[in-house]
CSV table of C-alpha atoms in Angstrom, one decimal:
chain,number,residue,atom,x,y,z
A,9,UNK,CA,2.3,-30.9,2.7
A,10,UNK,CA,-0.4,-33.7,2.6
A,11,UNK,CA,-2.1,-34.0,-0.7
A,12,UNK,CA,-5.5,-33.6,0.8
A,13,UNK,CA,-4.7,-30.1,1.9
A,14,UNK,CA,-4.0,-28.8,-1.6
A,15,UNK,CA,-5.7,-28.3,-4.8
A,16,UNK,CA,-9.1,-30.0,-4.8
A,17,UNK,CA,-11.0,-27.2,-3.0
A,18,UNK,CA,-9.5,-24.6,-5.3
A,19,UNK,CA,-11.4,-25.9,-8.3
A,20,UNK,CA,-14.8,-25.4,-6.6
A,21,UNK,CA,-17.2,-22.5,-7.1
A,22,UNK,CA,-15.8,-20.9,-3.9
A,23,UNK,CA,-12.7,-20.0,-5.7
A,24,UNK,CA,-14.2,-18.3,-8.7
A,25,UNK,CA,-12.2,-17.0,-11.6
A,26,UNK,CA,-8.8,-17.5,-9.9
A,27,UNK,CA,-9.1,-21.3,-9.7
A,28,UNK,CA,-7.0,-21.9,-12.8
A,29,UNK,CA,-4.2,-19.9,-11.2
A,30,UNK,CA,-3.7,-21.8,-7.9
A,31,UNK,CA,-5.5,-24.9,-8.6
A,32,UNK,CA,-2.7,-26.7,-10.5
A,33,UNK,CA,-1.6,-29.7,-8.4
A,34,UNK,CA,2.0,-29.7,-9.6
A,35,UNK,CA,4.7,-27.1,-9.2
A,36,UNK,CA,6.2,-25.7,-12.4
A,37,UNK,CA,9.1,-27.8,-13.9
A,38,UNK,CA,12.7,-26.7,-13.5
A,39,UNK,CA,13.6,-24.2,-16.2
A,40,UNK,CA,16.5,-25.2,-18.5
A,41,UNK,CA,17.4,-22.9,-21.3
A,42,UNK,CA,16.2,-19.6,-22.7
A,43,UNK,CA,13.2,-21.1,-24.6
A,44,UNK,CA,11.8,-22.6,-21.4
A,45,UNK,CA,12.4,-19.4,-19.5
A,46,UNK,CA,10.4,-17.3,-22.0
A,47,UNK,CA,7.6,-19.9,-22.1
A,48,UNK,CA,7.2,-19.9,-18.3
A,49,UNK,CA,7.7,-16.1,-18.3
A,50,UNK,CA,4.6,-15.8,-20.6
A,51,UNK,CA,2.5,-18.1,-18.4
A,52,UNK,CA,3.4,-16.3,-15.2
A,53,UNK,CA,2.9,-12.9,-16.8
A,54,UNK,CA,-0.7,-13.8,-17.6
A,55,UNK,CA,-1.2,-14.9,-14.0
A,56,UNK,CA,0.4,-11.8,-12.6
A,57,UNK,CA,-1.4,-9.3,-14.8
A,58,UNK,CA,-4.7,-11.0,-14.2
A,59,UNK,CA,-4.2,-9.9,-10.6
A,60,UNK,CA,-2.1,-6.8,-11.1
A,61,UNK,CA,-4.2,-5.0,-13.7
A,62,UNK,CA,-7.3,-4.6,-11.6
A,63,UNK,CA,-5.2,-4.1,-8.4
A,64,UNK,CA,-3.3,-1.3,-10.0
A,65,UNK,CA,-6.5,0.4,-11.2
A,66,UNK,CA,-8.0,0.0,-7.7
A,67,UNK,CA,-5.0,1.4,-5.8
A,68,UNK,CA,-4.7,4.3,-8.3
A,69,UNK,CA,-8.3,5.1,-7.9
A,70,UNK,CA,-8.2,5.0,-4.1
A,71,UNK,CA,-5.1,7.0,-3.8
A,72,UNK,CA,-6.5,9.5,-6.3
A,73,UNK,CA,-9.3,10.4,-3.9
A,74,UNK,CA,-6.9,12.2,-1.6
A,75,UNK,CA,-4.7,13.4,-4.4
A,76,UNK,CA,-7.6,15.0,-6.3
A,77,UNK,CA,-8.8,16.7,-3.1
A,78,UNK,CA,-5.2,18.0,-2.7
A,79,UNK,CA,-5.2,19.2,-6.3
A,80,UNK,CA,-8.4,21.2,-5.8
A,81,UNK,CA,-6.9,22.6,-2.5
A,82,UNK,CA,-4.0,23.9,-4.6
A,83,UNK,CA,-6.5,26.0,-6.6
A,84,UNK,CA,-8.2,27.2,-3.4
A,85,UNK,CA,-5.0,28.8,-2.0
A,86,UNK,CA,-1.4,28.1,-1.1
A,87,UNK,CA,-2.2,27.9,2.7
A,88,UNK,CA,-5.0,25.5,2.0
A,89,UNK,CA,-2.7,23.3,-0.1
A,90,UNK,CA,0.0,23.3,2.6
A,91,UNK,CA,-2.6,22.5,5.3
A,92,UNK,CA,-4.2,19.7,3.4
A,93,UNK,CA,-0.8,18.3,2.4
A,94,UNK,CA,0.3,18.2,6.1
A,95,UNK,CA,-2.9,16.6,7.2
A,96,UNK,CA,-3.0,14.1,4.4
A,97,UNK,CA,0.7,13.2,4.6
A,98,UNK,CA,1.4,13.4,8.3
A,99,UNK,CA,-1.9,12.8,10.2
A,100,UNK,CA,-3.8,10.6,7.7
A,101,UNK,CA,-0.5,9.2,6.3
A,102,UNK,CA,0.6,8.1,9.8
A,103,UNK,CA,-2.8,6.4,10.4
A,104,UNK,CA,-2.9,4.9,6.9
A,105,UNK,CA,0.5,3.3,7.4
A,106,UNK,CA,-0.7,1.6,10.6
A,107,UNK,CA,-4.0,0.5,9.2
A,108,UNK,CA,-2.6,-0.9,5.9
A,109,UNK,CA,0.3,-2.4,7.8
A,110,UNK,CA,-1.9,-4.2,10.3
A,111,UNK,CA,-4.3,-5.3,7.6
A,112,UNK,CA,-1.5,-6.7,5.6
A,113,UNK,CA,-1.2,-9.6,8.1
A,114,UNK,CA,-4.2,-11.0,6.2
A,115,UNK,CA,-2.2,-11.1,3.0
A,116,UNK,CA,0.0,-13.7,4.5
A,117,UNK,CA,-2.6,-15.7,6.3
A,118,UNK,CA,-5.5,-15.5,3.8
A,119,UNK,CA,-3.2,-16.0,0.8
A,120,UNK,CA,-1.5,-19.1,2.2
A,121,UNK,CA,-4.7,-20.6,3.6
A,122,UNK,CA,-6.4,-20.1,0.3
A,123,UNK,CA,-3.6,-21.8,-1.6
A,124,UNK,CA,-3.8,-24.7,0.8
A,125,UNK,CA,-7.6,-25.0,0.3
A,126,UNK,CA,-8.5,-23.8,3.9
A,127,UNK,CA,-11.2,-21.4,2.5
A,128,UNK,CA,-13.4,-21.4,5.5
A,129,UNK,CA,-10.8,-19.5,7.6
A,130,UNK,CA,-10.7,-16.4,5.4
A,131,UNK,CA,-13.8,-14.8,6.9
A,132,UNK,CA,-12.7,-15.5,10.4
A,133,UNK,CA,-9.3,-13.9,9.7
A,134,UNK,CA,-11.1,-10.8,8.3
A,135,UNK,CA,-13.3,-10.4,11.3
A,136,UNK,CA,-10.3,-10.7,13.7
A,137,UNK,CA,-8.6,-8.0,11.7
A,138,UNK,CA,-11.7,-5.8,11.9
A,139,UNK,CA,-11.7,-6.1,15.7
A,140,UNK,CA,-8.0,-5.2,16.0
A,141,UNK,CA,-8.2,-2.3,13.5
A,142,UNK,CA,-11.3,-0.7,15.0
A,143,UNK,CA,-9.7,-0.7,18.4
A,144,UNK,CA,-6.5,0.8,16.8
A,145,UNK,CA,-8.7,3.4,15.2
A,146,UNK,CA,-10.1,4.5,18.6
A,147,UNK,CA,-6.5,4.9,19.9
A,148,UNK,CA,-5.4,6.8,16.7
A,149,UNK,CA,-8.4,9.1,17.0
A,150,UNK,CA,-6.5,11.1,19.6
A,151,UNK,CA,-3.9,12.0,17.0
A,152,UNK,CA,-6.6,13.7,15.0
A,153,UNK,CA,-8.1,15.4,18.0
A,154,UNK,CA,-4.8,16.9,19.1
A,155,UNK,CA,-3.3,17.4,15.6
A,156,UNK,CA,-2.8,21.2,16.0
A,157,UNK,CA,-0.7,21.1,19.2
A,158,UNK,CA,1.2,18.1,17.8
A,159,UNK,CA,2.1,19.9,14.6
A,160,UNK,CA,3.1,23.0,16.5
A,161,UNK,CA,5.3,20.8,18.8
A,162,UNK,CA,7.2,19.4,15.9
A,163,UNK,CA,7.8,22.9,14.5
A,164,UNK,CA,5.2,23.5,11.8
A,165,UNK,CA,4.1,27.1,11.3
A,166,UNK,CA,1.0,28.3,13.2
A,167,UNK,CA,-1.2,29.1,10.2
A,168,UNK,CA,-0.5,25.6,8.7
A,169,UNK,CA,-0.9,23.8,12.0
A,170,UNK,CA,-4.2,25.4,12.9
A,171,UNK,CA,-5.8,24.8,9.5
A,172,UNK,CA,-4.4,21.3,9.3
A,173,UNK,CA,-5.7,20.5,12.8
A,174,UNK,CA,-9.2,21.6,11.8
A,175,UNK,CA,-9.0,19.5,8.7
A,176,UNK,CA,-7.9,16.5,10.8
A,177,UNK,CA,-11.0,16.7,13.0
A,178,UNK,CA,-13.1,16.7,9.9
A,179,UNK,CA,-11.3,13.6,8.6
A,180,UNK,CA,-12.0,11.3,11.6
A,181,UNK,CA,-14.6,9.3,9.7
A,182,UNK,CA,-12.0,8.4,7.1
A,183,UNK,CA,-9.8,6.9,9.8
A,184,UNK,CA,-12.6,4.3,10.6
A,185,UNK,CA,-13.2,3.7,6.9
A,186,UNK,CA,-9.5,2.7,6.7
A,187,UNK,CA,-10.1,0.2,9.6
A,188,UNK,CA,-13.0,-1.3,7.7
A,189,UNK,CA,-11.6,-1.2,4.2
A,190,UNK,CA,-8.2,-2.8,4.4
A,191,UNK,CA,-9.3,-6.2,5.9
A,192,UNK,CA,-12.0,-6.4,3.3
A,193,UNK,CA,-9.4,-5.6,0.6
A,194,UNK,CA,-7.0,-8.4,1.8
A,195,UNK,CA,-9.9,-10.8,2.1
A,196,UNK,CA,-11.0,-10.3,-1.5
A,197,UNK,CA,-7.4,-10.1,-2.9
A,198,UNK,CA,-6.5,-13.5,-1.4
A,199,UNK,CA,-9.3,-15.0,-3.5
A,200,UNK,CA,-8.3,-13.0,-6.6
A,201,UNK,CA,-11.7,-11.2,-6.4
A,202,UNK,CA,-10.1,-7.9,-7.5
A,203,UNK,CA,-12.4,-6.9,-10.3
A,204,UNK,CA,-15.3,-6.0,-8.0
A,205,UNK,CA,-12.9,-3.7,-6.0
A,206,UNK,CA,-11.8,-2.0,-9.2
A,207,UNK,CA,-15.4,-1.4,-10.3
A,208,UNK,CA,-16.3,0.1,-7.0
A,209,UNK,CA,-13.2,2.2,-6.8
A,210,UNK,CA,-13.7,3.5,-10.3
A,211,UNK,CA,-17.2,4.6,-9.6
A,212,UNK,CA,-16.1,6.3,-6.3
A,213,UNK,CA,-13.4,8.2,-8.1
A,214,UNK,CA,-15.8,9.6,-10.8
A,215,UNK,CA,-18.3,10.8,-8.2
A,216,UNK,CA,-15.5,12.1,-6.0
A,217,UNK,CA,-14.0,14.2,-8.7
A,218,UNK,CA,-17.3,15.8,-9.6
A,219,UNK,CA,-18.4,16.5,-6.1
A,220,UNK,CA,-15.0,17.8,-5.0
A,221,UNK,CA,-15.1,20.3,-7.8
A,222,UNK,CA,-18.7,21.2,-6.9
A,223,UNK,CA,-18.2,21.7,-3.2
A,224,UNK,CA,-14.6,23.0,-3.0
A,225,UNK,CA,-14.6,25.4,-6.0
A,226,UNK,CA,-18.0,25.9,-7.4
A,227,UNK,CA,-19.9,26.3,-4.1
A,228,UNK,CA,-16.8,27.8,-2.4
A,229,UNK,CA,-16.8,25.4,0.6
A,230,UNK,CA,-13.0,25.0,0.4
A,231,UNK,CA,-11.4,22.4,2.7
A,232,UNK,CA,-14.7,21.7,4.5
A,233,UNK,CA,-16.3,20.6,1.2
A,234,UNK,CA,-13.2,18.5,0.5
A,235,UNK,CA,-13.4,16.7,3.8
A,236,UNK,CA,-17.1,16.0,3.3
A,237,UNK,CA,-16.6,14.4,-0.1
A,238,UNK,CA,-13.5,12.5,0.9
A,239,UNK,CA,-15.1,10.9,3.9
A,240,UNK,CA,-18.2,10.0,1.8
A,241,UNK,CA,-16.1,8.4,-0.9
A,242,UNK,CA,-14.2,6.1,1.4
A,243,UNK,CA,-17.4,5.0,3.2
A,244,UNK,CA,-19.1,4.4,-0.1
A,245,UNK,CA,-16.3,1.9,-1.1
A,246,UNK,CA,-16.6,0.1,2.3
A,247,UNK,CA,-20.4,-0.3,2.1
A,248,UNK,CA,-20.4,-1.4,-1.5
A,249,UNK,CA,-17.7,-4.1,-0.9
A,250,UNK,CA,-19.6,-5.3,2.2
A,251,UNK,CA,-22.8,-5.6,0.1
A,252,UNK,CA,-20.8,-7.7,-2.4
A,253,UNK,CA,-19.5,-10.0,0.3
A,254,UNK,CA,-22.8,-10.4,2.2
A,255,UNK,CA,-24.6,-11.3,-1.1
A,256,UNK,CA,-23.0,-14.7,-1.0
A,257,UNK,CA,-20.6,-14.3,-3.9
A,258,UNK,CA,-17.6,-15.4,-1.8
A,259,UNK,CA,-19.0,-18.9,-1.1
A,260,UNK,CA,-17.5,-20.6,1.9
A,261,UNK,CA,-14.9,-17.9,2.4
A,262,UNK,CA,-17.7,-15.9,4.1
A,263,UNK,CA,-20.1,-17.9,6.3
A,264,UNK,CA,-21.3,-15.1,8.4
A,265,UNK,CA,-20.2,-13.4,11.6
A,266,UNK,CA,-18.7,-15.7,14.1
A,267,UNK,CA,-17.5,-15.7,17.8
A,268,UNK,CA,-14.4,-17.5,16.6
A,269,UNK,CA,-13.1,-14.1,15.5
A,270,UNK,CA,-12.5,-13.3,19.2
A,271,UNK,CA,-10.2,-16.4,19.7
A,272,UNK,CA,-6.4,-16.2,19.4
A,273,UNK,CA,-6.6,-12.4,19.2
A,274,UNK,CA,-3.3,-11.7,20.9
A,275,UNK,CA,-1.4,-13.9,18.5
A,276,UNK,CA,-3.2,-12.1,15.7
A,277,UNK,CA,-2.3,-8.7,17.2
A,278,UNK,CA,1.4,-9.7,17.3
A,279,UNK,CA,1.4,-10.7,13.6
A,280,UNK,CA,-0.5,-7.5,12.7
A,281,UNK,CA,1.9,-5.4,14.7
A,282,UNK,CA,4.9,-6.8,12.9
A,283,UNK,CA,3.2,-6.2,9.5
A,284,UNK,CA,2.3,-2.6,10.6
A,285,UNK,CA,5.9,-1.8,11.7
A,286,UNK,CA,7.2,-3.0,8.3
A,287,UNK,CA,4.8,-0.9,6.2
A,288,UNK,CA,4.6,2.1,8.6
A,289,UNK,CA,8.4,2.5,8.5
A,290,UNK,CA,8.0,2.9,4.7
A,291,UNK,CA,5.0,5.2,4.8
A,292,UNK,CA,6.4,7.5,7.5
A,293,UNK,CA,9.7,7.8,5.7
A,294,UNK,CA,8.1,9.9,3.0
A,295,UNK,CA,5.9,11.6,5.5
A,296,UNK,CA,9.2,12.8,7.1
A,297,UNK,CA,10.2,14.3,3.8
A,298,UNK,CA,7.3,16.7,4.0
A,299,UNK,CA,8.0,17.5,7.6
A,300,UNK,CA,11.6,18.3,7.1
A,301,UNK,CA,10.7,20.7,4.2
A,302,UNK,CA,8.6,22.6,6.8
A,303,UNK,CA,11.8,23.6,8.5
A,304,UNK,CA,13.4,25.2,5.5
A,305,UNK,CA,13.4,28.9,4.6
A,306,UNK,CA,10.2,29.8,2.7
A,307,UNK,CA,8.6,26.7,4.1
A,308,UNK,CA,5.2,27.2,2.4
A,309,UNK,CA,6.7,27.0,-1.1
A,310,UNK,CA,9.0,24.1,-0.1
A,311,UNK,CA,6.1,22.1,1.4
A,312,UNK,CA,3.9,22.9,-1.6
A,313,UNK,CA,6.5,21.8,-4.1
A,314,UNK,CA,7.4,18.7,-2.3
A,315,UNK,CA,3.7,17.8,-1.7
A,316,UNK,CA,3.1,18.0,-5.4
A,317,UNK,CA,6.1,15.8,-6.1
A,318,UNK,CA,5.1,13.2,-3.4
A,319,UNK,CA,1.6,13.4,-4.9
A,320,UNK,CA,3.0,12.3,-8.2
A,321,UNK,CA,5.2,9.7,-6.6
A,322,UNK,CA,2.2,8.5,-4.7
A,323,UNK,CA,0.3,7.9,-7.9
A,324,UNK,CA,3.2,5.9,-9.3
A,325,UNK,CA,3.6,4.0,-6.1
A,326,UNK,CA,-0.1,3.0,-6.3
A,327,UNK,CA,0.8,1.2,-9.6
A,328,UNK,CA,3.7,-0.5,-7.7
A,329,UNK,CA,1.3,-1.4,-4.9
A,330,UNK,CA,-0.9,-3.1,-7.5
A,331,UNK,CA,2.1,-5.3,-8.2
A,332,UNK,CA,2.6,-5.5,-4.5
A,333,UNK,CA,-0.9,-6.9,-4.1
A,334,UNK,CA,-0.6,-9.3,-7.0
A,335,UNK,CA,2.8,-10.7,-6.1
A,336,UNK,CA,1.8,-11.2,-2.4
A,337,UNK,CA,-1.2,-13.2,-3.7
A,338,UNK,CA,1.0,-15.2,-6.1
A,339,UNK,CA,3.7,-16.0,-3.5
A,340,UNK,CA,1.3,-16.8,-0.7
A,341,UNK,CA,-1.0,-18.9,-2.8
A,342,UNK,CA,1.9,-20.9,-4.3
A,343,UNK,CA,3.7,-21.4,-1.0
A,344,UNK,CA,0.4,-22.5,0.6
A,345,UNK,CA,0.0,-25.0,-2.3
A,346,UNK,CA,3.6,-26.2,-1.8
A,347,UNK,CA,4.8,-24.8,-5.2
A,348,UNK,CA,8.2,-23.2,-4.3
A,349,UNK,CA,9.5,-23.0,-7.8
A,350,UNK,CA,6.4,-21.2,-9.0
A,351,UNK,CA,6.7,-18.8,-6.1
A,352,UNK,CA,10.3,-18.0,-6.9
A,353,UNK,CA,9.7,-17.5,-10.6
A,354,UNK,CA,6.8,-15.1,-9.9
A,355,UNK,CA,9.3,-12.9,-8.1
A,356,UNK,CA,11.5,-12.7,-11.2
A,357,UNK,CA,8.5,-11.7,-13.3
A,358,UNK,CA,7.2,-9.0,-11.0
A,359,UNK,CA,10.6,-7.3,-10.7
A,360,UNK,CA,11.0,-7.2,-14.5
A,361,UNK,CA,7.6,-5.6,-15.0
A,362,UNK,CA,8.0,-3.2,-12.1
A,363,UNK,CA,11.2,-1.9,-13.6
A,364,UNK,CA,9.8,-1.5,-17.1
A,365,UNK,CA,6.7,0.4,-15.8
A,366,UNK,CA,8.9,2.7,-13.6
A,367,UNK,CA,11.1,3.6,-16.6
A,368,UNK,CA,8.1,4.3,-18.7
A,369,UNK,CA,6.6,6.6,-16.1
A,370,UNK,CA,9.9,8.5,-15.7
A,371,UNK,CA,10.1,9.1,-19.4
A,372,UNK,CA,6.6,10.5,-19.6
A,373,UNK,CA,7.4,12.8,-16.7
A,374,UNK,CA,10.5,14.2,-18.4
A,375,UNK,CA,8.6,14.7,-21.7
A,376,UNK,CA,5.9,16.7,-20.0
A,377,UNK,CA,8.2,18.5,-17.5
A,378,UNK,CA,7.1,21.9,-18.7
A,379,UNK,CA,3.4,21.2,-18.5
A,380,UNK,CA,2.6,19.1,-15.4
A,381,UNK,CA,3.4,21.6,-12.6
A,382,UNK,CA,0.6,23.9,-13.6
A,383,UNK,CA,-1.9,21.2,-13.1
A,384,UNK,CA,-1.2,21.2,-9.4
A,385,UNK,CA,-0.7,24.9,-8.4
A,386,UNK,CA,-1.5,28.4,-9.7
A,387,UNK,CA,1.6,29.9,-8.1
A,388,UNK,CA,4.5,30.4,-10.6
A,389,UNK,CA,7.0,30.2,-7.7
A,390,UNK,CA,5.7,26.7,-6.7
A,391,UNK,CA,5.6,25.6,-10.4
A,392,UNK,CA,9.3,26.6,-10.8
A,393,UNK,CA,10.3,24.7,-7.6
A,394,UNK,CA,8.5,21.6,-8.9
A,395,UNK,CA,10.2,21.9,-12.3
A,396,UNK,CA,13.6,22.1,-10.6
A,397,UNK,CA,12.9,18.8,-8.8
A,398,UNK,CA,11.8,16.9,-11.9
A,399,UNK,CA,15.1,15.0,-12.5
A,400,UNK,CA,15.0,13.7,-9.0
A,401,UNK,CA,11.3,12.9,-9.2
A,402,UNK,CA,11.9,10.8,-12.4
A,403,UNK,CA,14.6,8.8,-10.6
A,404,UNK,CA,12.4,8.3,-7.6
A,405,UNK,CA,9.6,6.9,-9.9
A,406,UNK,CA,11.9,4.1,-11.1
A,407,UNK,CA,13.2,3.1,-7.6
A,408,UNK,CA,9.8,3.4,-5.9
A,409,UNK,CA,8.2,1.2,-8.5
A,410,UNK,CA,10.5,-1.8,-7.7
A,411,UNK,CA,10.6,-1.5,-3.9
A,412,UNK,CA,6.9,-2.0,-3.1
A,413,UNK,CA,6.8,-5.1,-5.4
A,414,UNK,CA,9.6,-6.6,-3.4
A,415,UNK,CA,7.8,-5.7,-0.2
A,416,UNK,CA,4.8,-7.7,-1.6
A,417,UNK,CA,7.1,-10.7,-1.9
A,418,UNK,CA,8.0,-10.3,1.8
A,419,UNK,CA,4.3,-10.1,2.8
A,420,UNK,CA,3.3,-13.1,0.8
A,421,UNK,CA,6.1,-15.1,2.4
A,422,UNK,CA,5.6,-13.8,5.9
A,423,UNK,CA,8.9,-12.0,6.3
A,424,UNK,CA,7.4,-8.8,7.9
A,425,UNK,CA,9.6,-8.8,11.0
A,426,UNK,CA,12.8,-9.2,9.1
A,427,UNK,CA,12.0,-6.5,6.6
A,428,UNK,CA,11.0,-4.1,9.5
A,429,UNK,CA,14.6,-4.3,10.8
A,430,UNK,CA,16.0,-3.7,7.3
A,431,UNK,CA,13.7,-0.6,7.0
A,432,UNK,CA,14.9,0.8,10.3
A,433,UNK,CA,18.6,0.5,9.2
A,434,UNK,CA,18.2,1.7,5.6
A,435,UNK,CA,15.6,4.5,6.2
A,436,UNK,CA,16.2,5.8,9.7
A,437,UNK,CA,19.8,5.1,10.5
A,438,UNK,CA,21.1,5.8,7.0
A,439,UNK,CA,18.7,7.6,4.8
A,440,UNK,CA,17.2,10.3,7.0
A,441,UNK,CA,20.6,11.4,8.6
A,442,UNK,CA,22.1,11.6,5.1
A,443,UNK,CA,19.2,13.6,3.9
A,444,UNK,CA,19.3,16.1,6.8
A,445,UNK,CA,23.1,16.4,6.4
A,446,UNK,CA,22.8,17.2,2.7
A,447,UNK,CA,19.7,19.4,3.1
A,448,UNK,CA,20.8,21.5,6.1
A,449,UNK,CA,24.5,21.1,6.8
A,450,UNK,CA,25.5,21.1,3.1
A,451,UNK,CA,22.7,23.7,2.4
A,452,UNK,CA,21.3,21.7,-0.6
A,453,UNK,CA,17.8,22.4,0.6
A,454,UNK,CA,14.9,20.3,-0.6
A,455,UNK,CA,17.1,18.5,-3.2
A,456,UNK,CA,19.6,17.5,-0.5
A,457,UNK,CA,16.9,16.1,1.8
A,458,UNK,CA,15.3,14.1,-1.0
A,459,UNK,CA,18.6,12.8,-2.4
A,460,UNK,CA,19.7,11.4,1.0
A,461,UNK,CA,16.4,9.8,1.6
A,462,UNK,CA,16.2,8.3,-1.9
A,463,UNK,CA,19.6,6.8,-1.3
A,464,UNK,CA,18.2,5.0,1.7
A,465,UNK,CA,15.5,3.5,-0.5
A,466,UNK,CA,18.1,2.4,-3.1
A,467,UNK,CA,20.0,0.5,-0.4
A,468,UNK,CA,16.9,-1.1,1.0
A,469,UNK,CA,15.9,-2.2,-2.5
A,470,UNK,CA,19.3,-3.8,-3.2
A,471,UNK,CA,19.0,-5.7,0.1
A,472,UNK,CA,15.6,-7.0,-0.8
A,473,UNK,CA,16.8,-8.2,-4.2
A,474,UNK,CA,19.6,-10.0,-2.5
A,475,UNK,CA,17.3,-11.7,0.1
A,476,UNK,CA,14.9,-12.9,-2.7
A,477,UNK,CA,17.9,-14.3,-4.6
A,478,UNK,CA,19.3,-16.1,-1.6
A,479,UNK,CA,16.0,-17.5,-0.3
A,480,UNK,CA,15.4,-21.2,0.1
A,481,UNK,CA,11.9,-21.4,-1.4
A,482,UNK,CA,11.5,-25.1,-0.5
A,483,UNK,CA,12.0,-24.1,3.2
A,484,UNK,CA,9.5,-21.2,2.8
A,485,UNK,CA,6.8,-23.7,1.5
A,486,UNK,CA,7.4,-25.8,4.5
A,487,UNK,CA,7.1,-22.8,6.8
A,488,UNK,CA,3.8,-21.9,5.1
A,489,UNK,CA,2.4,-25.4,5.9
A,490,UNK,CA,3.3,-24.9,9.6
A,491,UNK,CA,1.8,-21.4,9.6
A,492,UNK,CA,-1.5,-22.7,8.1
A,493,UNK,CA,-1.8,-25.4,10.7
A,494,UNK,CA,-1.1,-23.0,13.5
A,495,UNK,CA,-3.7,-20.3,12.4
A,496,UNK,CA,-6.4,-22.8,11.4
A,497,UNK,CA,-6.5,-24.2,14.9
A,498,UNK,CA,-4.7,-27.5,14.1
A,499,UNK,CA,-2.1,-28.8,16.5
A,500,UNK,CA,0.8,-26.3,16.6
A,501,UNK,CA,4.0,-27.5,15.1
A,502,UNK,CA,7.0,-27.3,17.3
A,503,UNK,CA,9.4,-24.6,16.4
A,504,UNK,CA,6.9,-22.4,14.6
A,505,UNK,CA,7.8,-18.8,15.0
């Protein structure tokens, strides 16, 4: 990469607090010996946690909006909990996977452009993503409108399907909040402007908790009150983040709305679609777990117990997604700045921390295994079912803390299409058939379904570790340079994929 495309712009006021992370002109030196390893590990840890800390807080807060609504629904009634769980996991979960996936194309493009000093393109990329995601939202809206017949078609019980379908209609505003929010999030993350996102998410969570209790329980509005508060909380975050961007704090990264956003849209759609497939296959995988539980005997108890477990897994995964966001920024910035060794070493550091955090969460869960089920449901039968799943849940916390971090590496490097194929093989050709075999044919029930699907995640994680180990990071830096030239409108390099 030419020297004039690298660091100088990254030390300007446009970059903000992250300048000292990606502004170094030279790559890290080769590591020889244990002492040098730990020195570089300490340096990279500071860079990673500068990003990961606020990102973890932000993702936990945003996930907790739906999780808290689900928790209050569990105190309204078992049918309400099952209906909201299905809507939140199947309908909203399906849409969320598509929106986050398509928005994640910006993590590759914005991150690598930022690392190379092409700051002006970030706002254009975000606007292109908005156009694509809002059109996608209009298409996805039919899923919400026809949620009841769709749920009945796939075998859910009538009471759950009708109530979940009503809830889905109420949650259409959240769908378009997803479309607006995730491009904004990737735009800010690429510049390491994550603290403002954490402040806004924290404020939203505090008000969301209070008003959910007020409307759902105190005033007795039930799921209708939950829908009102959940929609309002998501749109509050979108509006607050846009006020921050429009105030001029992002410098040259945001220079206003531009007709350039409508150029090269089809190529952007293809990249967004590849990103969506990769992340949707992961999101829908756990959505399928809830669906399969609906086919078991005593489906309401099975769905309630699994929804509580996936709720907890979701909170833990939000921590991992904080690492996902941080490592995608680190890898994309360093590859964009032609620092392959720094990109490679950042992968080592994030895997170590992801494993440590996952083990700590599993230990806490085991320690409080007798207490935590009562926080999510009043039914003793549901609590006992959750308690029986605790060992499996603890194992899941460890595995599912590492896998999203590795997916972040893939996003930062632009490997979305390759990872999509791996997800299809590990999840849908191997994991789901194994889970169904153990759950239904072997009559292991919920445990069998979960064990089979968790095995698919383990296989996928092992493959991702192997890919990261075998990657030629010098080649990836060269690919990043070609990608930046292509998407910034420079002459396309022959052979660019």
